[in-house]
Short mmCIF file of C-alpha atoms in Angstrom, two decimals:
data_model
loop_
_atom_site.label_atom_id
_atom_site.label_comp_id
_atom_site.label_asym_id
_atom_site.label_seq_id
_atom_site.Cartn_x
_atom_site.Cartn_y
_atom_site.Cartn_z
CA MET A 30 115.59 115.15 94.70
CA HIS A 31 114.97 116.56 98.16
CA TYR A 32 116.54 114.97 101.23
CA ARG A 33 115.39 114.65 104.83
CA LYS A 34 116.98 113.89 108.17
CA PHE A 35 116.67 110.22 109.05
CA GLY A 36 115.68 110.74 112.65
CA ARG A 37 118.64 111.21 114.97
CA THR A 38 121.05 109.08 112.90
CA GLY A 39 122.78 111.95 111.12
CA TRP A 40 121.84 110.48 107.73
CA ASP A 41 120.35 112.58 104.96
CA VAL A 42 118.12 110.30 102.88
CA SER A 43 116.15 110.86 99.71
CA GLU A 44 112.45 111.60 100.25
CA ILE A 45 111.70 108.88 97.73
CA SER A 46 113.26 105.48 98.34
CA PHE A 47 113.46 102.38 96.19
CA GLY A 48 111.07 99.64 97.30
CA ALA A 49 112.66 96.32 96.34
CA TRP A 50 109.93 93.78 97.09
CA GLN A 51 109.19 93.32 93.41
CA LEU A 52 112.83 92.39 92.75
CA GLY A 53 112.22 89.11 94.52
CA GLY A 54 109.65 87.98 91.94
CA GLN A 55 106.53 87.87 94.11
CA TRP A 56 104.79 90.63 92.13
CA GLY A 57 105.38 88.93 88.80
CA THR A 58 108.23 87.64 86.68
CA VAL A 59 111.39 89.74 86.88
CA ASP A 60 114.66 89.94 84.99
CA ASP A 61 117.63 90.52 87.30
CA GLU A 62 119.60 92.60 84.82
CA GLU A 63 116.60 94.86 84.32
CA SER A 64 116.26 95.15 88.09
CA ILE A 65 119.91 96.11 88.48
CA SER A 66 119.56 98.65 85.68
CA ALA A 67 116.54 100.18 87.44
CA LEU A 68 118.46 100.43 90.72
CA LEU A 69 121.41 102.13 89.05
CA GLN A 70 119.11 104.58 87.27
CA ALA A 71 117.48 105.38 90.61
CA TYR A 72 120.86 106.02 92.22
CA GLU A 73 121.85 108.29 89.34
CA GLN A 74 118.70 110.34 89.87
CA GLY A 75 119.39 110.92 93.55
CA ILE A 76 117.66 108.04 95.32
CA ASN A 77 120.03 106.92 98.07
CA PHE A 78 117.81 104.67 100.21
CA VAL A 79 116.66 101.15 99.32
CA ASP A 80 114.27 98.99 101.34
CA THR A 81 114.37 95.21 101.09
CA ALA A 82 113.96 92.06 103.22
CA GLU A 83 114.93 88.40 103.40
CA LEU A 84 111.24 87.66 102.74
CA TYR A 85 111.43 89.21 99.27
CA GLY A 86 112.18 86.21 97.10
CA GLY A 87 113.90 84.33 99.92
CA GLY A 88 116.77 86.82 99.91
CA HIS A 89 116.91 87.23 96.13
CA SER A 90 116.03 90.91 96.34
CA GLU A 91 119.04 91.43 98.63
CA GLU A 92 121.30 89.61 96.16
CA VAL A 93 120.17 91.83 93.29
CA ILE A 94 120.72 94.97 95.37
CA GLY A 95 124.15 93.68 96.33
CA GLU A 96 125.12 93.38 92.69
CA SER A 97 123.89 96.93 92.03
CA LEU A 98 126.07 98.21 94.88
CA ARG A 99 129.13 96.48 93.39
CA ARG A 100 128.51 98.25 90.08
CA TRP A 101 127.74 101.66 91.60
CA GLN A 102 130.61 104.16 91.69
CA GLY A 103 128.78 107.14 93.20
CA ASP A 104 127.79 108.41 96.62
CA LYS A 105 126.64 106.34 99.59
CA ILE A 106 123.51 104.22 99.16
CA TYR A 107 121.74 103.27 102.40
CA VAL A 108 120.19 99.81 102.37
CA ALA A 109 117.52 98.86 104.88
CA THR A 110 116.76 95.17 105.13
CA LYS A 111 114.52 93.10 107.40
CA ILE A 112 114.61 89.80 109.24
CA GLN A 113 111.29 88.01 109.64
CA PRO A 114 110.41 86.39 112.98
CA SER A 115 110.96 82.70 113.62
CA ARG A 116 107.17 82.51 113.69
CA TRP A 117 104.73 85.15 112.46
CA PRO A 118 101.99 86.02 114.97
CA ASP A 119 98.36 85.49 114.03
CA PRO A 120 97.22 88.77 112.43
CA ASP A 121 94.08 88.65 114.59
CA ASP A 122 96.06 88.26 117.84
CA ASP A 123 95.94 91.61 119.63
CA ASN A 124 98.58 90.75 122.22
CA PRO A 125 101.18 88.30 120.88
CA LEU A 126 104.40 87.68 122.78
CA MET A 127 107.63 89.14 121.40
CA ARG A 128 109.98 86.98 123.45
CA GLY A 129 111.30 84.04 121.45
CA ARG A 130 110.41 85.38 118.00
CA TYR A 131 113.95 86.63 117.46
CA PRO A 132 116.27 84.36 119.46
CA GLU A 133 119.98 85.19 119.47
CA TRP A 134 121.09 82.30 117.24
CA TYR A 135 118.36 83.16 114.74
CA LEU A 136 119.23 86.86 114.53
CA ARG A 137 122.94 86.14 114.22
CA GLU A 138 122.37 83.66 111.44
CA GLY A 139 120.01 86.03 109.64
CA VAL A 140 122.41 88.96 109.87
CA ASP A 141 125.30 86.88 108.50
CA LEU A 142 123.16 85.73 105.56
CA ALA A 143 122.04 89.30 104.81
CA LEU A 144 125.65 90.49 104.87
CA GLN A 145 126.59 87.76 102.39
CA ARG A 146 123.68 88.43 100.04
CA LEU A 147 124.24 92.18 100.02
CA GLY A 148 128.01 91.82 99.83
CA VAL A 149 128.68 94.37 102.57
CA GLU A 150 130.64 94.35 105.83
CA ARG A 151 127.96 96.11 107.87
CA LEU A 152 124.21 96.46 107.47
CA ASP A 153 123.15 100.11 107.35
CA LEU A 154 119.74 99.44 108.88
CA LEU A 155 118.43 96.13 110.15
CA GLN A 156 114.68 96.09 110.75
CA LEU A 157 112.67 93.46 112.57
CA HIS A 158 110.02 92.60 109.98
CA CYS A 159 107.38 92.05 112.64
CA TRP A 160 107.03 94.22 115.72
CA VAL A 161 104.55 93.61 118.52
CA PRO A 162 103.97 95.88 121.54
CA SER A 163 105.29 93.42 124.14
CA GLY A 164 108.71 93.94 122.59
CA SER A 165 108.98 97.18 124.54
CA SER A 166 109.49 95.19 127.74
CA GLN A 167 110.61 91.77 126.44
CA LEU A 168 114.03 92.92 125.31
CA ASP A 169 115.95 89.78 124.34
CA TRP A 170 115.94 90.98 120.71
CA LEU A 171 117.53 94.31 121.68
CA GLU A 172 120.33 92.69 123.65
CA THR A 173 121.35 90.66 120.61
CA LEU A 174 121.11 93.57 118.19
CA ASN A 175 123.15 95.80 120.50
CA ALA A 176 125.82 93.12 120.61
CA LEU A 177 125.83 92.92 116.80
CA LYS A 178 126.20 96.71 116.65
CA ILE A 179 129.23 96.53 118.94
CA GLU A 180 130.67 93.79 116.72
CA GLY A 181 130.29 96.08 113.70
CA LYS A 182 127.78 93.96 111.80
CA ILE A 183 124.87 96.44 112.16
CA ASP A 184 124.88 100.23 112.14
CA LYS A 185 121.25 101.17 112.92
CA VAL A 186 118.21 99.22 114.14
CA GLY A 187 114.56 99.64 113.18
CA VAL A 188 111.23 97.84 113.32
CA SER A 189 108.38 97.35 110.89
CA ILE A 190 104.90 97.69 112.38
CA ARG A 191 102.36 94.94 111.70
CA ASP A 192 99.97 95.65 108.86
CA TYR A 193 97.34 98.26 109.71
CA ARG A 194 98.25 98.47 113.43
CA PRO A 195 100.07 101.83 113.61
CA ASP A 196 99.45 102.36 117.31
CA GLU A 197 101.54 99.28 118.10
CA GLY A 198 104.61 101.44 117.49
CA VAL A 199 103.74 104.23 119.90
CA ASP A 200 105.44 102.85 123.02
CA VAL A 201 108.69 101.87 121.31
CA ALA A 202 108.75 105.30 119.66
CA LYS A 203 108.31 107.08 122.99
CA LEU A 204 111.06 105.00 124.56
CA GLY A 205 113.48 105.74 121.73
CA LEU A 206 114.76 102.17 121.72
CA ILE A 207 115.31 102.03 117.98
CA ASP A 208 116.35 104.34 115.15
CA SER A 209 113.41 103.93 112.79
CA ILE A 210 109.85 102.68 112.44
CA GLN A 211 108.32 101.48 109.19
CA VAL A 212 104.55 101.84 108.93
CA ILE A 213 101.70 101.80 106.41
CA PHE A 214 100.52 105.36 105.78
CA ASN A 215 98.56 106.53 102.74
CA MET A 216 95.37 108.29 101.69
CA PHE A 217 93.31 105.33 102.92
CA GLU A 218 95.33 104.51 106.05
CA GLN A 219 95.59 107.91 107.75
CA ARG A 220 95.82 106.93 111.44
CA PRO A 221 99.60 107.23 111.98
CA VAL A 222 99.29 111.02 112.15
CA ASP A 223 97.18 110.77 115.30
CA THR A 224 99.54 109.12 117.80
CA LEU A 225 102.49 107.38 116.14
CA PHE A 226 103.96 110.40 114.40
CA PRO A 227 103.89 112.64 117.50
CA ALA A 228 105.47 109.83 119.53
CA SER A 229 108.25 109.35 116.98
CA ALA A 230 108.90 113.09 116.82
CA SER A 231 109.37 113.20 120.61
CA THR A 232 112.45 110.96 120.35
CA GLU A 233 113.54 111.80 116.79
CA THR A 234 112.77 108.26 115.64
CA ALA A 235 112.73 108.16 111.84
CA ILE A 236 109.55 107.13 110.03
CA ILE A 237 109.76 105.03 106.86
CA ASP A 238 106.48 105.03 104.98
CA ARG A 239 105.41 101.92 103.12
CA VAL A 240 102.45 101.20 100.83
CA ALA A 241 102.02 104.85 99.84
CA PHE A 242 100.34 103.59 96.65
CA ASP A 243 98.20 101.04 98.55
CA SER A 244 99.93 98.16 96.76
CA GLY A 245 99.24 99.77 93.40
CA SER A 246 95.68 101.02 93.68
CA LEU A 247 96.65 104.62 94.41
CA SER A 248 98.83 104.75 91.32
CA GLY A 249 95.56 105.58 89.59
CA LEU A 250 96.39 103.31 86.65
CA TRP A 251 93.86 100.56 87.29
CA THR A 252 91.06 99.80 84.85
CA PRO A 253 88.22 97.29 85.28
CA GLU A 254 90.41 94.78 83.39
CA THR A 255 93.51 95.18 85.54
CA TYR A 256 92.84 92.26 87.87
CA ASP A 257 92.72 89.74 85.03
CA SER A 258 96.06 91.00 83.70
CA TRP A 259 97.97 89.99 86.83
CA GLU A 260 99.88 86.72 86.96
CA ASP A 261 98.21 83.88 88.85
CA GLY A 262 99.84 83.44 92.22
CA SER A 263 101.23 86.98 92.31
CA GLN A 264 101.00 89.10 95.45
CA GLN A 265 98.51 91.59 94.04
CA LYS A 266 96.18 88.92 92.61
CA GLU A 267 95.95 87.33 96.04
CA MET A 268 95.52 90.62 97.91
CA PHE A 269 92.71 91.98 95.75
CA ARG A 270 90.83 88.71 95.21
CA GLY A 271 87.05 88.41 95.10
CA GLU A 272 85.15 91.63 95.71
CA ARG A 273 88.22 93.37 97.07
CA PHE A 274 89.34 94.62 93.67
CA THR A 275 85.95 96.07 92.74
CA GLU A 276 85.51 97.89 96.05
CA THR A 277 89.04 99.28 95.93
CA TYR A 278 88.63 100.38 92.32
CA GLN A 279 85.43 102.26 93.13
CA ARG A 280 87.07 104.06 96.05
CA VAL A 281 90.09 104.92 93.93
CA GLU A 282 87.91 106.41 91.21
CA ALA A 283 86.30 108.65 93.82
CA LEU A 284 89.73 109.81 94.96
CA LYS A 285 90.78 110.54 91.40
CA ARG A 286 87.81 112.86 91.00
CA LEU A 287 88.64 114.56 94.29
CA VAL A 288 92.32 115.27 93.59
CA SER A 289 91.96 116.16 89.89
CA PRO A 290 91.62 119.94 90.49
CA TYR A 291 94.92 119.89 92.40
CA TYR A 292 97.16 117.27 90.76
CA SER A 293 97.67 115.80 87.31
CA SER A 294 97.56 112.25 88.67
CA LEU A 295 96.40 110.31 91.71
CA ALA A 296 99.93 108.92 92.12
CA GLU A 297 101.36 112.42 92.55
CA ALA A 298 98.71 113.27 95.13
CA ALA A 299 99.35 109.99 96.96
CA VAL A 300 103.08 110.62 97.38
CA LYS A 301 102.75 114.29 98.23
CA TYR A 302 100.09 113.51 100.82
CA VAL A 303 102.55 111.26 102.63
CA LEU A 304 105.44 113.71 102.27
CA SER A 305 103.30 116.47 103.76
CA SER A 306 103.88 114.90 107.20
CA PRO A 307 107.29 116.18 108.34
CA GLU A 308 107.80 113.14 110.56
CA VAL A 309 108.16 110.97 107.44
CA SER A 310 111.82 110.63 106.46
CA THR A 311 111.29 108.69 103.25
CA VAL A 312 108.52 107.15 101.16
CA ILE A 313 109.07 103.66 99.77
CA ALA A 314 108.00 103.46 96.14
CA GLY A 315 108.09 100.36 93.99
CA MET A 316 109.70 101.09 90.64
CA SER A 317 110.97 98.89 87.86
CA SER A 318 111.30 101.06 84.75
CA SER A 319 112.86 104.34 83.68
CA ARG A 320 109.42 105.91 83.44
CA ASN A 321 108.45 104.84 86.98
CA ILE A 322 111.73 106.12 88.39
CA ALA A 323 111.52 109.52 86.69
CA ARG A 324 107.89 109.89 87.75
CA ASN A 325 108.58 109.08 91.39
CA VAL A 326 111.66 111.27 91.59
CA GLY A 327 109.65 114.13 90.11
CA TYR A 328 107.26 114.04 93.05
CA SER A 329 110.05 115.29 95.30
CA ASP A 330 109.69 118.99 94.54
CA GLY A 331 109.09 120.56 97.96
CA GLU A 332 105.64 121.88 97.05
CA PRO A 333 103.16 122.04 99.99
CA PHE A 334 100.07 119.86 100.06
CA PRO A 335 96.77 121.83 99.82
CA GLU A 336 95.16 122.00 103.25
CA GLU A 337 91.65 122.10 101.79
CA LEU A 338 92.36 118.82 100.00
CA ARG A 339 93.75 117.25 103.17
CA ALA A 340 90.52 118.12 104.99
CA GLN A 341 88.44 116.47 102.28
CA LEU A 342 90.58 113.34 102.31
CA ALA A 343 89.55 112.63 105.88
CA ASP A 344 86.24 111.32 104.53
CA HIS A 345 88.11 108.74 102.43
CA ALA A 346 89.95 107.04 105.29
CA TRP A 347 89.47 103.30 104.95
CA ILE A 348 90.74 100.70 107.40
CA ARG A 349 91.10 97.14 106.16
CA ASN A 350 93.79 94.47 105.92
CA TYR A 351 94.04 92.76 102.55
CA TYR A 352 97.26 90.97 103.55
CA LYS A 353 95.14 88.42 105.42
#
C-alpha cells in the first residue's frame, strides 16, 4: 500500500480508502459481522482511512465501523464521517443558501451522536455532507465547527461537494477554510482537474475522491443481466433505472475496449486514472469481501498512468447526475 499526504494536516493516508456506504444496507442486505471482518482485513492490508456518514443506514455504518475500531489492535485508522444538512437543497438550484442548513444546535447534536456511534472521543474528520458556494461567505457553520475543534470533539473539517458540481468547491479551496474536499472524479466525470484540483493545491487542501467506479459501472463486471440481479429498492437499482442502465453499459463496454491494451481490467484503469492526479490524497472504494479488498489494495502500486490513454479518455467524458 502506498500512502499520500492528506493536504496540510500532517496525516499520511492510504491511497485506497474503505468506502462504508454499503455497510448501512442501502446497497443490499448486509451482515454486520461480515462487514466488521471486511474492515479488519482492510486494516491488516494497509488501508488506514475509512469514509462514512450518518446518512449511511441512519448511522448504522458508523456503528459497524466503531465496533471494528474496538477490535483493531494495530496502527491508527482515520475515520471521516459526514453530517447531512437540516434540509437538502434542490439539486437543480444553482445558488442555494448555506446559512441555516447547519445551525449550531444541529451540528452539536450530530457530532455528539457520531461520537457515540463510532465510540471515539474525537472525530478525525467531520465533513459537511452538502456544500454550496454561498458557504464561503455565510460562515455560521465554520464558527460552530471551530468551537467544536477547540472543545476537542473534532480534529479536522472537510466538505463534500454536491453531485457533479465540482466547481462549487473552487472558492472554499482557494480560501483554505477547510482541510479537505470530497468530490466525484472518475473516467466519466473528469472536470475536477480543470479548476478544483489547482485551487486545492494552492492551499494544500486534501482531495478525497468518491465514485471512482461510477457507483459500480466502472468495475467492468456488469453484464446485460446485472440490473435484474439487484435488490428492489436498492441504491443502484434506483440510480440506473429505465434507459440509464443500458446507456451506461454501452459506454462502459467502449471503455473496456479502450483500456484493454494497457490494463487487465477496467477497474484497475479506473482507480489508476484517479490516482494519476497528485492532488488526490485517497480514493474511496466500496469493498465487502476478501477478494474486493485484495484487488483494490493491489491497485496501489505506484505505476504511472499512460499519457496516451489519458488523452484518449477525454473523448469519453460524460456529465450526468443519476442521483436525481
